[in-house]
Coordinates of C-alpha atoms in Angstrom, one line a residue:
Chain A
M1 CA -27.0 -81.4 56.8
M2 CA -27.6 -78.3 54.0
L3 CA -23.6 -79.4 53.1
K4 CA -24.9 -82.8 52.5
R5 CA -27.1 -81.1 49.2
L6 CA -24.4 -79.1 48.1
L7 CA -21.8 -81.5 46.9
P8 CA -23.3 -82.5 43.8
L9 CA -23.2 -79.0 43.2
S10 CA -19.9 -77.9 44.8
V11 CA -18.4 -81.1 42.9
F12 CA -20.1 -79.3 39.4
L13 CA -19.4 -76.1 39.5
V14 CA -15.8 -77.3 40.4
L15 CA -15.6 -79.0 36.8
V16 CA -17.5 -76.7 35.3
V17 CA -14.4 -74.0 36.1
L18 CA -11.8 -76.5 35.4
M19 CA -13.8 -77.1 32.0
W20 CA -13.1 -73.6 30.9
K21 CA -9.9 -72.9 32.1
G22 CA -9.6 -76.4 29.7
L23 CA -10.9 -74.1 25.8
Y24 CA -8.7 -71.4 26.2
H25 CA -5.4 -74.1 27.5
D26 CA -3.8 -74.0 23.9
P27 CA -1.9 -78.0 24.0
R28 CA 0.6 -76.5 21.1
K29 CA 2.1 -74.5 22.6
L30 CA 4.5 -77.2 25.4
P31 CA 6.5 -76.2 28.0
S32 CA 10.1 -76.1 26.8
P33 CA 13.1 -78.3 28.9
L34 CA 14.8 -76.4 27.8
L35 CA 14.7 -72.7 29.8
G36 CA 17.4 -72.3 31.8
H37 CA 20.2 -75.0 29.3
A38 CA 21.9 -73.7 27.8
L39 CA 21.5 -72.8 23.8
P40 CA 22.9 -75.4 22.2
A41 CA 26.0 -76.3 20.5
F42 CA 26.2 -75.1 16.7
E43 CA 28.1 -74.9 13.5
L44 CA 25.9 -73.3 10.6
P45 CA 26.2 -71.2 7.5
T46 CA 23.8 -68.6 7.5
L47 CA 23.0 -66.4 4.4
A48 CA 25.5 -64.2 4.7
S49 CA 28.6 -66.7 3.4
A50 CA 29.1 -70.5 3.2
E51 CA 31.5 -69.7 5.7
S52 CA 29.5 -71.5 9.7
V53 CA 29.8 -69.4 12.0
D54 CA 29.0 -70.8 15.9
S55 CA 27.8 -69.8 19.5
S56 CA 30.6 -66.7 19.2
I57 CA 28.3 -64.1 17.3
L58 CA 26.1 -64.7 20.3
A59 CA 28.9 -63.1 22.3
H60 CA 27.5 -61.3 26.3
K61 CA 24.6 -60.1 23.9
V62 CA 20.4 -59.7 24.5
T63 CA 19.5 -62.2 21.3
L64 CA 16.6 -63.1 20.2
L65 CA 16.3 -65.9 18.5
N66 CA 13.8 -66.3 15.8
V67 CA 13.5 -69.7 13.9
F68 CA 11.4 -69.0 11.0
A69 CA 10.5 -70.7 6.8
S70 CA 9.6 -68.8 3.4
W71 CA 7.0 -71.3 3.7
C72 CA 5.9 -70.1 7.2
E73 CA 2.4 -68.2 6.4
A74 CA 2.9 -67.6 10.3
C75 CA 6.1 -66.2 9.4
L76 CA 5.2 -64.0 6.7
Q77 CA 1.8 -62.2 9.5
E78 CA 5.1 -61.1 12.4
H79 CA 8.0 -60.5 10.4
P80 CA 7.4 -56.6 10.4
L81 CA 6.6 -56.7 14.0
L82 CA 10.8 -57.7 13.4
V83 CA 11.6 -55.6 11.7
D84 CA 10.3 -52.9 14.4
L85 CA 12.0 -54.4 16.6
K86 CA 15.1 -54.3 14.8
N87 CA 14.7 -50.1 14.3
R88 CA 13.9 -49.4 17.9
G89 CA 17.3 -51.6 18.8
L90 CA 16.6 -53.0 22.1
V91 CA 17.9 -56.6 21.5
N92 CA 20.2 -58.7 18.6
I93 CA 17.8 -60.2 16.6
V94 CA 19.3 -63.7 15.3
G95 CA 17.0 -65.0 12.3
L96 CA 17.5 -69.5 12.5
D97 CA 16.1 -70.5 8.6
Y98 CA 14.3 -73.7 9.3
K99 CA 14.1 -76.3 5.9
D100 CA 14.8 -73.9 3.4
D101 CA 15.3 -72.4 -0.1
P102 CA 18.1 -69.9 1.2
K103 CA 17.1 -67.9 -2.5
Q104 CA 13.2 -67.9 -1.7
V105 CA 14.7 -65.2 2.1
K106 CA 16.5 -63.2 0.3
V107 CA 13.1 -62.7 -1.5
W108 CA 11.5 -62.3 1.4
F109 CA 13.5 -60.1 3.4
S110 CA 13.9 -57.7 -0.7
Q111 CA 10.0 -57.3 -0.5
M112 CA 9.4 -57.0 3.3
G113 CA 12.9 -56.1 4.8
D114 CA 15.8 -57.5 7.1
P115 CA 15.1 -57.7 10.5
Y116 CA 18.6 -60.6 10.9
Q117 CA 21.5 -59.6 12.3
T118 CA 22.8 -62.9 11.1
V119 CA 20.5 -65.4 9.4
L120 CA 21.6 -69.8 10.5
L121 CA 20.8 -71.9 7.4
D122 CA 19.9 -75.3 9.2
T123 CA 18.8 -76.8 6.0
T124 CA 18.5 -80.2 7.0
G125 CA 16.4 -79.2 10.1
N126 CA 18.7 -81.0 12.7
Y127 CA 19.3 -78.6 14.7
A128 CA 16.3 -77.0 15.5
I129 CA 15.6 -80.6 16.5
N130 CA 18.3 -79.6 19.8
L131 CA 16.3 -76.4 20.5
G132 CA 12.8 -78.4 20.0
V133 CA 11.4 -76.8 17.1
Y134 CA 8.2 -78.7 16.1
G135 CA 6.6 -76.0 14.0
T136 CA 7.8 -71.9 13.0
P137 CA 7.9 -69.5 14.1
E138 CA 9.1 -70.1 16.9
T139 CA 11.0 -67.8 19.5
F140 CA 13.7 -68.5 21.9
L141 CA 15.1 -65.3 24.5
I142 CA 18.4 -65.8 25.1
D143 CA 20.7 -64.2 27.6
K144 CA 24.3 -62.7 27.8
K145 CA 25.9 -66.0 29.3
G146 CA 24.0 -68.3 26.2
I147 CA 21.2 -69.3 28.4
I148 CA 18.0 -70.2 27.0
R149 CA 15.2 -67.7 29.1
Y150 CA 12.4 -68.1 27.4
K151 CA 10.4 -69.4 24.5
Y152 CA 7.5 -68.3 22.4
I153 CA 5.2 -70.5 19.5
G154 CA 3.7 -69.2 17.3
A155 CA 3.8 -65.9 15.5
L156 CA 4.5 -63.2 17.2
D157 CA 2.1 -60.0 18.2
A158 CA 2.0 -56.5 19.0
D159 CA 0.5 -58.1 22.8
V160 CA 3.0 -60.5 24.0
L161 CA 5.6 -58.3 22.1
N162 CA 4.9 -55.9 24.5
H163 CA 3.8 -57.1 27.4
Q164 CA 6.3 -61.1 27.7
I165 CA 8.9 -60.0 25.0
I166 CA 10.8 -56.7 25.4
P167 CA 10.0 -57.0 30.0
E168 CA 11.7 -59.9 29.6
I169 CA 14.6 -58.6 27.3
Q170 CA 14.6 -55.6 29.6
L171 CA 15.1 -57.5 32.7
L172 CA 18.1 -59.6 30.8
A173 CA 19.5 -56.6 29.5
Q174 CA 20.2 -55.2 33.0
L175 CA 22.2 -59.1 34.1
Chain B
M1 CA 19.9 -125.5 -5.4
S2 CA 22.6 -124.1 -2.4
K3 CA 23.1 -120.9 -4.1
I4 CA 19.5 -120.2 -3.4
F5 CA 19.1 -121.6 0.2
L6 CA 22.8 -119.2 0.9
I7 CA 20.5 -116.0 -0.4
L8 CA 17.5 -117.2 1.1
L9 CA 19.3 -118.0 4.6
M10 CA 21.7 -114.8 3.7
S11 CA 18.2 -112.1 3.4
C12 CA 16.8 -113.0 6.1
G13 CA 19.2 -110.6 8.3
L14 CA 18.0 -107.9 6.6
M15 CA 14.9 -106.7 8.4
I16 CA 12.7 -103.7 6.8
S17 CA 10.1 -101.7 9.0
V18 CA 7.5 -99.3 7.1
G19 CA 6.4 -96.8 8.6
A20 CA 4.3 -94.6 7.4
T21 CA 4.9 -94.3 3.7
D22 CA 9.2 -94.5 5.1
R23 CA 11.6 -97.9 4.4
Y24 CA 13.6 -97.7 7.0
V25 CA 16.7 -101.0 6.1
F26 CA 18.4 -102.9 10.0
S27 CA 20.8 -105.6 10.4
S28 CA 19.3 -107.3 12.8
N29 CA 15.4 -108.1 14.6
A30 CA 16.5 -106.5 17.4
E31 CA 16.7 -103.3 15.8
S32 CA 13.6 -103.7 13.4
L33 CA 11.5 -103.4 16.3
Q34 CA 13.0 -101.5 19.4
F35 CA 12.8 -98.6 15.9
S36 CA 9.0 -99.8 15.9
R37 CA 8.6 -99.6 20.0
L38 CA 10.3 -96.1 20.0
T39 CA 8.2 -94.6 17.2
Q40 CA 5.4 -95.9 18.3
Q41 CA 5.3 -94.8 22.5
M42 CA 6.3 -91.1 20.4
R43 CA 4.5 -88.2 20.4
C44 CA 3.9 -86.7 16.7
L45 CA 4.1 -83.2 18.5
V46 CA 2.3 -82.1 15.7
C47 CA -0.7 -83.3 14.5
Q48 CA -0.5 -84.6 18.9
N49 CA -3.2 -87.8 18.9
E50 CA 0.0 -89.8 15.9
T51 CA 2.6 -91.4 16.9
I52 CA 6.3 -90.0 15.4
A53 CA 5.4 -94.4 12.8
D54 CA 2.3 -93.3 11.6
S55 CA 2.7 -89.4 11.2
E56 CA 2.6 -88.4 7.6
A57 CA 4.4 -84.5 9.4
P58 CA 7.5 -83.9 8.8
L59 CA 8.1 -83.0 11.3
A60 CA 7.9 -86.9 12.5
Q61 CA 10.0 -87.8 9.1
D62 CA 12.3 -86.0 10.7
L63 CA 12.4 -88.2 13.6
R64 CA 12.1 -91.2 12.2
Q65 CA 15.7 -90.1 10.9
Q66 CA 16.5 -89.1 13.5
I67 CA 15.4 -92.7 15.9
Y68 CA 16.9 -94.5 13.2
S69 CA 20.1 -93.0 13.4
K70 CA 20.5 -94.4 17.0
V71 CA 18.9 -96.9 16.4
R72 CA 22.1 -98.7 14.0
D73 CA 24.6 -97.0 16.0
G74 CA 23.4 -99.5 18.5
E75 CA 21.9 -97.1 21.4
S76 CA 19.7 -97.9 24.1
D77 CA 15.6 -97.4 24.6
Q78 CA 16.3 -95.1 27.8
T79 CA 19.3 -93.1 25.5
I80 CA 17.0 -92.6 22.7
I81 CA 14.0 -91.9 25.3
D82 CA 16.2 -89.4 27.0
Y83 CA 16.9 -87.4 23.8
M84 CA 13.8 -86.8 22.6
I85 CA 13.1 -86.3 26.6
A86 CA 15.1 -83.7 26.7
R87 CA 14.1 -81.8 23.9
Y88 CA 10.5 -81.9 23.4
G89 CA 9.4 -82.5 27.0
R90 CA 7.8 -86.1 28.4
F91 CA 5.0 -84.9 26.8
I92 CA 6.4 -86.4 23.5
L93 CA 5.8 -89.8 25.6
F94 CA 2.0 -91.0 25.6
K95 CA 2.8 -92.9 29.0
P96 CA 2.3 -90.8 32.1
P97 CA 5.3 -91.4 33.5
F98 CA 4.1 -93.2 37.5
E99 CA 5.5 -91.4 39.7
K100 CA 4.5 -89.3 42.6
S101 CA 3.3 -86.3 40.6
T102 CA 0.8 -88.4 38.2
W103 CA -0.6 -90.2 40.5
F104 CA -4.4 -88.8 40.7
L105 CA -4.2 -89.0 37.0
W106 CA -3.0 -93.0 37.4
F107 CA -5.8 -94.1 40.2
A108 CA -8.4 -91.1 39.2
P109 CA -9.8 -93.5 37.2
L110 CA -10.1 -96.4 39.8
G111 CA -10.7 -93.9 42.6
L112 CA -14.4 -92.6 41.6
L113 CA -15.0 -95.7 40.1
V114 CA -15.0 -96.9 43.6
M115 CA -16.4 -93.5 44.7
G116 CA -18.9 -93.9 42.6
F117 CA -19.2 -97.4 44.1
L118 CA -19.8 -96.9 47.6
L119 CA -22.1 -93.6 46.9
L120 CA -24.2 -95.7 45.4
S121 CA -24.5 -99.1 47.5
R122 CA -24.5 -97.0 50.2
H123 CA -28.1 -94.4 49.2
L124 CA -29.5 -98.4 48.2
L125 CA -29.4 -99.6 51.4
W126 CA -30.6 -96.6 53.4
K127 CA -32.8 -96.6 50.8
R128 CA -34.7 -100.4 52.5

Protein backbone atom coordinates (compact mmCIF):
# COMPACT_ATOMS: atom_id res chain seq x y z
CA MET A 1 0.00 0.00 0.00
CA MET A 2 2.78 2.37 0.99
CA LEU A 3 4.61 1.63 -2.26
CA LYS A 4 1.67 2.79 -4.35
CA ARG A 5 1.66 6.13 -2.60
CA LEU A 6 5.35 6.60 -3.25
CA LEU A 7 5.03 5.98 -6.97
CA PRO A 8 4.20 9.54 -8.11
CA LEU A 9 6.95 10.93 -5.89
CA SER A 10 9.54 8.49 -7.21
CA VAL A 11 8.56 9.23 -10.81
CA PHE A 12 8.91 12.90 -10.03
CA LEU A 13 12.34 12.39 -8.45
CA VAL A 14 13.54 10.39 -11.45
CA LEU A 15 12.41 13.23 -13.72
CA VAL A 16 14.19 15.78 -11.54
CA VAL A 17 17.43 13.81 -11.76
CA LEU A 18 17.16 13.45 -15.53
CA MET A 19 16.38 17.12 -16.03
CA TRP A 20 19.16 18.19 -13.69
CA LYS A 21 21.62 16.16 -15.71
CA GLY A 22 20.12 17.68 -18.85
CA LEU A 23 20.91 21.17 -17.63
CA TYR A 24 24.60 20.43 -17.74
CA HIS A 25 24.50 18.63 -21.05
CA ASP A 26 25.76 20.88 -23.82
CA PRO A 27 23.96 20.02 -27.06
CA ARG A 28 26.75 21.66 -29.01
CA LYS A 29 29.22 19.00 -27.91
CA LEU A 30 28.44 16.09 -30.14
CA PRO A 31 30.28 12.76 -30.05
CA SER A 32 32.45 12.28 -33.07
CA PRO A 33 31.92 9.29 -35.36
CA LEU A 34 35.58 9.54 -36.34
CA LEU A 35 37.01 8.21 -33.09
CA GLY A 36 38.90 5.04 -33.79
CA HIS A 37 39.18 5.84 -37.48
CA ALA A 38 42.23 6.94 -39.42
CA LEU A 39 42.70 10.65 -39.93
CA PRO A 40 41.26 11.39 -43.38
CA ALA A 41 43.95 11.81 -46.03
CA PHE A 42 44.88 15.33 -46.99
CA GLU A 43 47.08 17.30 -49.34
CA LEU A 44 47.14 20.90 -48.21
CA PRO A 45 49.44 23.89 -48.51
CA THR A 46 50.99 25.23 -45.35
CA LEU A 47 51.56 28.64 -43.87
CA ALA A 48 55.28 28.20 -44.45
CA SER A 49 55.12 27.33 -48.14
CA ALA A 50 52.68 26.94 -51.00
CA GLU A 51 53.90 23.37 -51.49
CA SER A 52 51.37 20.86 -50.28
CA VAL A 53 52.06 18.36 -47.57
CA ASP A 54 50.23 15.16 -46.71
CA SER A 55 49.81 13.02 -43.63
CA SER A 56 53.45 11.90 -43.76
CA ILE A 57 54.24 14.98 -41.68
CA LEU A 58 52.50 13.26 -38.75
CA ALA A 59 54.57 10.12 -39.19
CA HIS A 60 54.80 7.99 -36.08
CA LYS A 61 54.31 10.81 -33.63
CA VAL A 62 51.47 11.49 -31.25
CA THR A 63 49.86 14.62 -32.69
CA LEU A 64 47.53 17.26 -31.38
CA LEU A 65 45.60 18.66 -34.32
CA ASN A 66 44.07 22.02 -33.54
CA VAL A 67 41.46 23.50 -35.87
CA PHE A 68 41.51 27.27 -35.53
CA ALA A 69 41.08 30.59 -37.30
CA SER A 70 42.34 34.10 -36.68
CA TRP A 71 38.76 35.40 -36.78
CA CYS A 72 37.69 33.05 -34.01
CA GLU A 73 37.42 34.65 -30.58
CA ALA A 74 37.56 31.41 -28.63
CA CYS A 75 40.71 30.37 -30.52
CA LEU A 76 42.34 33.54 -29.28
CA GLN A 77 41.50 32.54 -25.73
CA GLU A 78 42.98 29.08 -25.94
CA HIS A 79 46.08 30.15 -27.87
CA PRO A 80 48.34 30.82 -24.83
CA LEU A 81 47.59 27.31 -23.58
CA LEU A 82 48.80 25.85 -26.85
CA VAL A 83 51.98 27.92 -26.74
CA ASP A 84 52.53 26.65 -23.23
CA LEU A 85 51.91 23.09 -24.34
CA LYS A 86 54.45 23.48 -27.10
CA ASN A 87 57.04 24.76 -24.65
CA ARG A 88 56.49 21.72 -22.48
CA GLY A 89 57.44 19.58 -25.45
CA LEU A 90 54.86 16.89 -24.71
CA VAL A 91 53.29 16.57 -28.10
CA ASN A 92 53.60 17.50 -31.73
CA ILE A 93 51.11 20.29 -32.43
CA VAL A 94 49.74 20.72 -35.93
CA GLY A 95 47.32 23.48 -36.81
CA LEU A 96 44.50 23.45 -39.35
CA ASP A 97 43.70 26.99 -40.34
CA TYR A 98 40.00 27.01 -41.19
CA LYS A 99 38.54 29.35 -43.83
CA ASP A 100 41.04 32.02 -43.00
CA ASP A 101 43.44 34.57 -44.42
CA PRO A 102 47.05 33.36 -43.98
CA LYS A 103 48.26 36.95 -43.68
CA GLN A 104 46.07 37.46 -40.63
CA VAL A 105 47.42 34.29 -39.10
CA LYS A 106 50.98 35.52 -39.49
CA VAL A 107 50.08 38.78 -37.79
CA TRP A 108 48.47 36.80 -34.97
CA PHE A 109 51.55 34.64 -34.51
CA SER A 110 53.89 37.61 -34.48
CA GLN A 111 51.88 39.01 -31.58
CA MET A 112 51.06 35.85 -29.66
CA GLY A 113 53.55 33.21 -30.62
CA ASP A 114 53.33 30.15 -32.85
CA PRO A 115 52.72 26.81 -31.14
CA TYR A 116 52.45 24.81 -34.33
CA GLN A 117 55.02 22.58 -35.96
CA THR A 118 53.05 23.06 -39.17
CA VAL A 119 49.95 25.03 -40.05
CA LEU A 120 47.82 23.40 -42.74
CA LEU A 121 45.72 25.82 -44.74
CA ASP A 122 42.12 24.83 -45.38
CA THR A 123 40.85 28.01 -47.02
CA THR A 124 37.73 26.39 -48.47
CA GLY A 125 36.89 24.46 -45.32
CA ASN A 126 36.41 21.30 -47.39
CA TYR A 127 38.99 19.24 -45.54
CA ALA A 128 37.49 20.27 -42.21
CA ILE A 129 34.18 18.80 -43.34
CA ASN A 130 35.96 15.43 -43.53
CA LEU A 131 36.86 15.91 -39.89
CA GLY A 132 33.28 16.72 -38.96
CA VAL A 133 34.26 20.21 -37.88
CA TYR A 134 31.27 22.42 -37.17
CA GLY A 135 32.73 25.21 -35.11
CA THR A 136 36.21 26.33 -34.23
CA PRO A 137 38.19 25.64 -32.18
CA GLU A 138 38.23 21.86 -32.23
CA THR A 139 41.12 19.74 -31.05
CA PHE A 140 41.96 16.17 -32.02
CA LEU A 141 44.50 13.73 -30.64
CA ILE A 142 45.99 11.35 -33.17
CA ASP A 143 48.08 8.34 -32.21
CA LYS A 144 51.31 7.16 -33.76
CA LYS A 145 49.45 5.05 -36.26
CA GLY A 146 47.40 7.99 -37.51
CA ILE A 147 44.17 6.98 -35.76
CA ILE A 148 41.97 9.67 -34.21
CA ARG A 149 41.69 8.86 -30.53
CA TYR A 150 40.16 11.92 -28.94
CA LYS A 151 38.23 15.04 -29.89
CA TYR A 152 37.48 18.14 -27.90
CA ILE A 153 35.03 20.76 -29.10
CA GLY A 154 35.42 24.31 -27.90
CA ALA A 155 38.22 26.40 -26.43
CA LEU A 156 40.72 24.46 -24.37
CA ASP A 157 41.09 25.38 -20.74
CA ALA A 158 43.60 24.36 -18.10
CA ASP A 159 41.14 21.88 -16.63
CA VAL A 160 40.53 19.95 -19.85
CA LEU A 161 44.19 20.13 -20.73
CA ASN A 162 45.47 18.79 -17.43
CA HIS A 163 42.75 16.26 -16.69
CA GLN A 164 41.88 14.92 -20.10
CA ILE A 165 44.27 15.86 -22.85
CA ILE A 166 47.67 15.51 -21.24
CA PRO A 167 46.87 12.15 -19.63
CA GLU A 168 45.61 10.94 -23.00
CA ILE A 169 48.78 12.16 -24.71
CA GLN A 170 50.90 10.34 -22.17
CA LEU A 171 48.88 7.19 -22.72
CA LEU A 172 49.23 7.37 -26.48
CA ALA A 173 52.95 8.11 -26.23
CA GLN A 174 53.48 4.79 -24.54
CA LEU A 175 51.66 2.70 -27.12
CA MET B 1 6.65 31.93 -82.78
CA SER B 2 8.07 28.43 -82.79
CA LYS B 3 11.44 29.83 -81.69
CA ILE B 4 9.86 31.29 -78.59
CA PHE B 5 8.10 28.02 -77.94
CA LEU B 6 11.40 26.15 -78.30
CA ILE B 7 13.17 28.48 -75.87
CA LEU B 8 10.35 28.13 -73.37
CA LEU B 9 10.43 24.38 -73.73
CA MET B 10 14.19 24.22 -73.17
CA SER B 11 14.09 26.47 -70.13
CA CYS B 12 11.71 24.04 -68.47
CA GLY B 13 14.70 21.72 -68.25
CA LEU B 14 16.45 24.17 -66.00
CA MET B 15 15.32 23.83 -62.45
CA ILE B 16 16.36 26.36 -59.90
CA SER B 17 16.24 25.65 -56.20
CA VAL B 18 16.34 28.54 -53.80
CA GLY B 19 17.57 27.82 -50.30
CA ALA B 20 18.33 30.60 -47.82
CA THR B 21 20.18 33.11 -50.01
CA ASP B 22 21.94 30.82 -52.51
CA ARG B 23 20.63 29.82 -55.86
CA TYR B 24 21.49 26.44 -57.28
CA VAL B 25 20.90 25.35 -60.83
CA PHE B 26 19.93 21.78 -61.60
CA SER B 27 19.52 19.96 -64.85
CA SER B 28 16.33 18.18 -63.88
CA ASN B 29 13.35 18.39 -61.59
CA ALA B 30 14.43 15.16 -59.92
CA GLU B 31 17.80 16.66 -58.98
CA SER B 32 16.18 19.77 -57.58
CA LEU B 33 13.79 17.69 -55.51
CA GLN B 34 16.61 15.48 -54.28
CA PHE B 35 18.54 18.53 -53.15
CA SER B 36 15.54 19.95 -51.29
CA ARG B 37 14.72 16.61 -49.77
CA LEU B 38 18.24 16.07 -48.46
CA THR B 39 18.89 19.58 -47.19
CA GLN B 40 15.56 19.65 -45.38
CA GLN B 41 16.15 16.44 -43.50
CA MET B 42 19.53 17.44 -42.16
CA ARG B 43 20.25 19.56 -39.16
CA CYS B 44 22.48 22.59 -39.17
CA LEU B 45 24.90 21.78 -36.38
CA VAL B 46 25.59 25.43 -35.66
CA CYS B 47 21.94 26.50 -35.40
CA GLN B 48 20.64 23.16 -34.27
CA ASN B 49 16.93 23.62 -34.73
CA GLU B 50 17.34 24.77 -38.33
CA THR B 51 17.75 22.62 -41.38
CA ILE B 52 20.74 22.83 -43.66
CA ALA B 53 18.27 24.14 -46.22
CA ASP B 54 17.28 27.16 -44.15
CA SER B 55 20.30 28.04 -42.07
CA GLU B 56 22.44 31.04 -42.93
CA ALA B 57 25.41 29.70 -40.98
CA PRO B 58 28.63 29.39 -43.02
CA LEU B 59 28.84 25.68 -42.29
CA ALA B 60 25.32 25.18 -43.65
CA GLN B 61 26.34 27.02 -46.82
CA ASP B 62 29.39 24.79 -47.19
CA LEU B 63 27.34 21.65 -46.65
CA ARG B 64 24.71 22.78 -49.14
CA GLN B 65 27.52 23.23 -51.62
CA GLN B 66 28.79 19.70 -50.92
CA ILE B 67 25.32 18.23 -51.27
CA TYR B 68 24.75 20.19 -54.46
CA SER B 69 27.97 18.78 -56.01
CA LYS B 70 27.01 15.28 -55.01
CA VAL B 71 23.49 15.61 -56.39
CA ARG B 72 24.92 16.90 -59.67
CA ASP B 73 27.31 13.92 -59.68
CA GLY B 74 24.34 11.64 -59.50
CA GLU B 75 24.91 10.21 -56.04
CA SER B 76 21.97 8.53 -54.36
CA ASP B 77 20.16 9.83 -51.27
CA GLN B 78 21.60 7.06 -49.14
CA THR B 79 25.18 7.64 -50.32
CA ILE B 80 24.96 11.32 -49.48
CA ILE B 81 23.33 10.67 -46.12
CA ASP B 82 26.00 8.09 -45.28
CA TYR B 83 28.68 10.60 -46.21
CA MET B 84 27.24 13.12 -43.74
CA ILE B 85 26.71 10.61 -40.96
CA ALA B 86 30.29 9.33 -41.33
CA ARG B 87 31.54 12.82 -40.62
CA TYR B 88 28.99 14.33 -38.26
CA GLY B 89 27.23 11.37 -36.70
CA ARG B 90 23.53 10.46 -36.61
CA PHE B 91 22.61 13.73 -35.01
CA ILE B 92 22.85 15.47 -38.36
CA LEU B 93 19.56 13.80 -39.31
CA PHE B 94 16.47 15.30 -37.76
CA LYS B 95 14.60 12.06 -37.63
CA PRO B 96 15.99 9.56 -35.15
CA PRO B 97 16.37 6.11 -36.73
CA PHE B 98 13.82 3.47 -35.90
CA GLU B 99 15.94 0.72 -34.39
CA LYS B 100 16.30 -1.16 -31.14
CA SER B 101 18.24 1.59 -29.45
CA THR B 102 15.56 4.16 -30.20
CA TRP B 103 12.39 2.12 -29.63
CA PHE B 104 11.96 3.81 -26.26
CA LEU B 105 12.10 7.24 -27.89
CA TRP B 106 9.52 6.33 -30.51
CA PHE B 107 7.08 4.41 -28.30
CA ALA B 108 7.35 6.50 -25.11
CA PRO B 109 4.81 9.22 -26.01
CA LEU B 110 2.15 6.70 -27.05
CA GLY B 111 3.11 4.44 -24.16
CA LEU B 112 2.75 7.22 -21.63
CA LEU B 113 -0.59 8.20 -23.11
CA VAL B 114 -1.92 4.65 -22.89
CA MET B 115 -0.57 4.25 -19.36
CA GLY B 116 -2.15 7.51 -18.28
CA PHE B 117 -5.43 6.46 -19.82
CA LEU B 118 -5.35 3.09 -18.04
CA LEU B 119 -4.53 4.64 -14.67
CA LEU B 120 -7.27 7.21 -15.08
CA SER B 121 -9.91 4.70 -16.08
CA ARG B 122 -8.95 2.37 -13.23
CA HIS B 123 -9.17 5.27 -10.82
CA LEU B 124 -12.56 6.37 -12.10
CA LEU B 125 -13.96 2.86 -12.10
CA TRP B 126 -12.69 2.28 -8.59
CA LYS B 127 -14.29 5.50 -7.41
CA ARG B 128 -17.68 4.21 -8.53
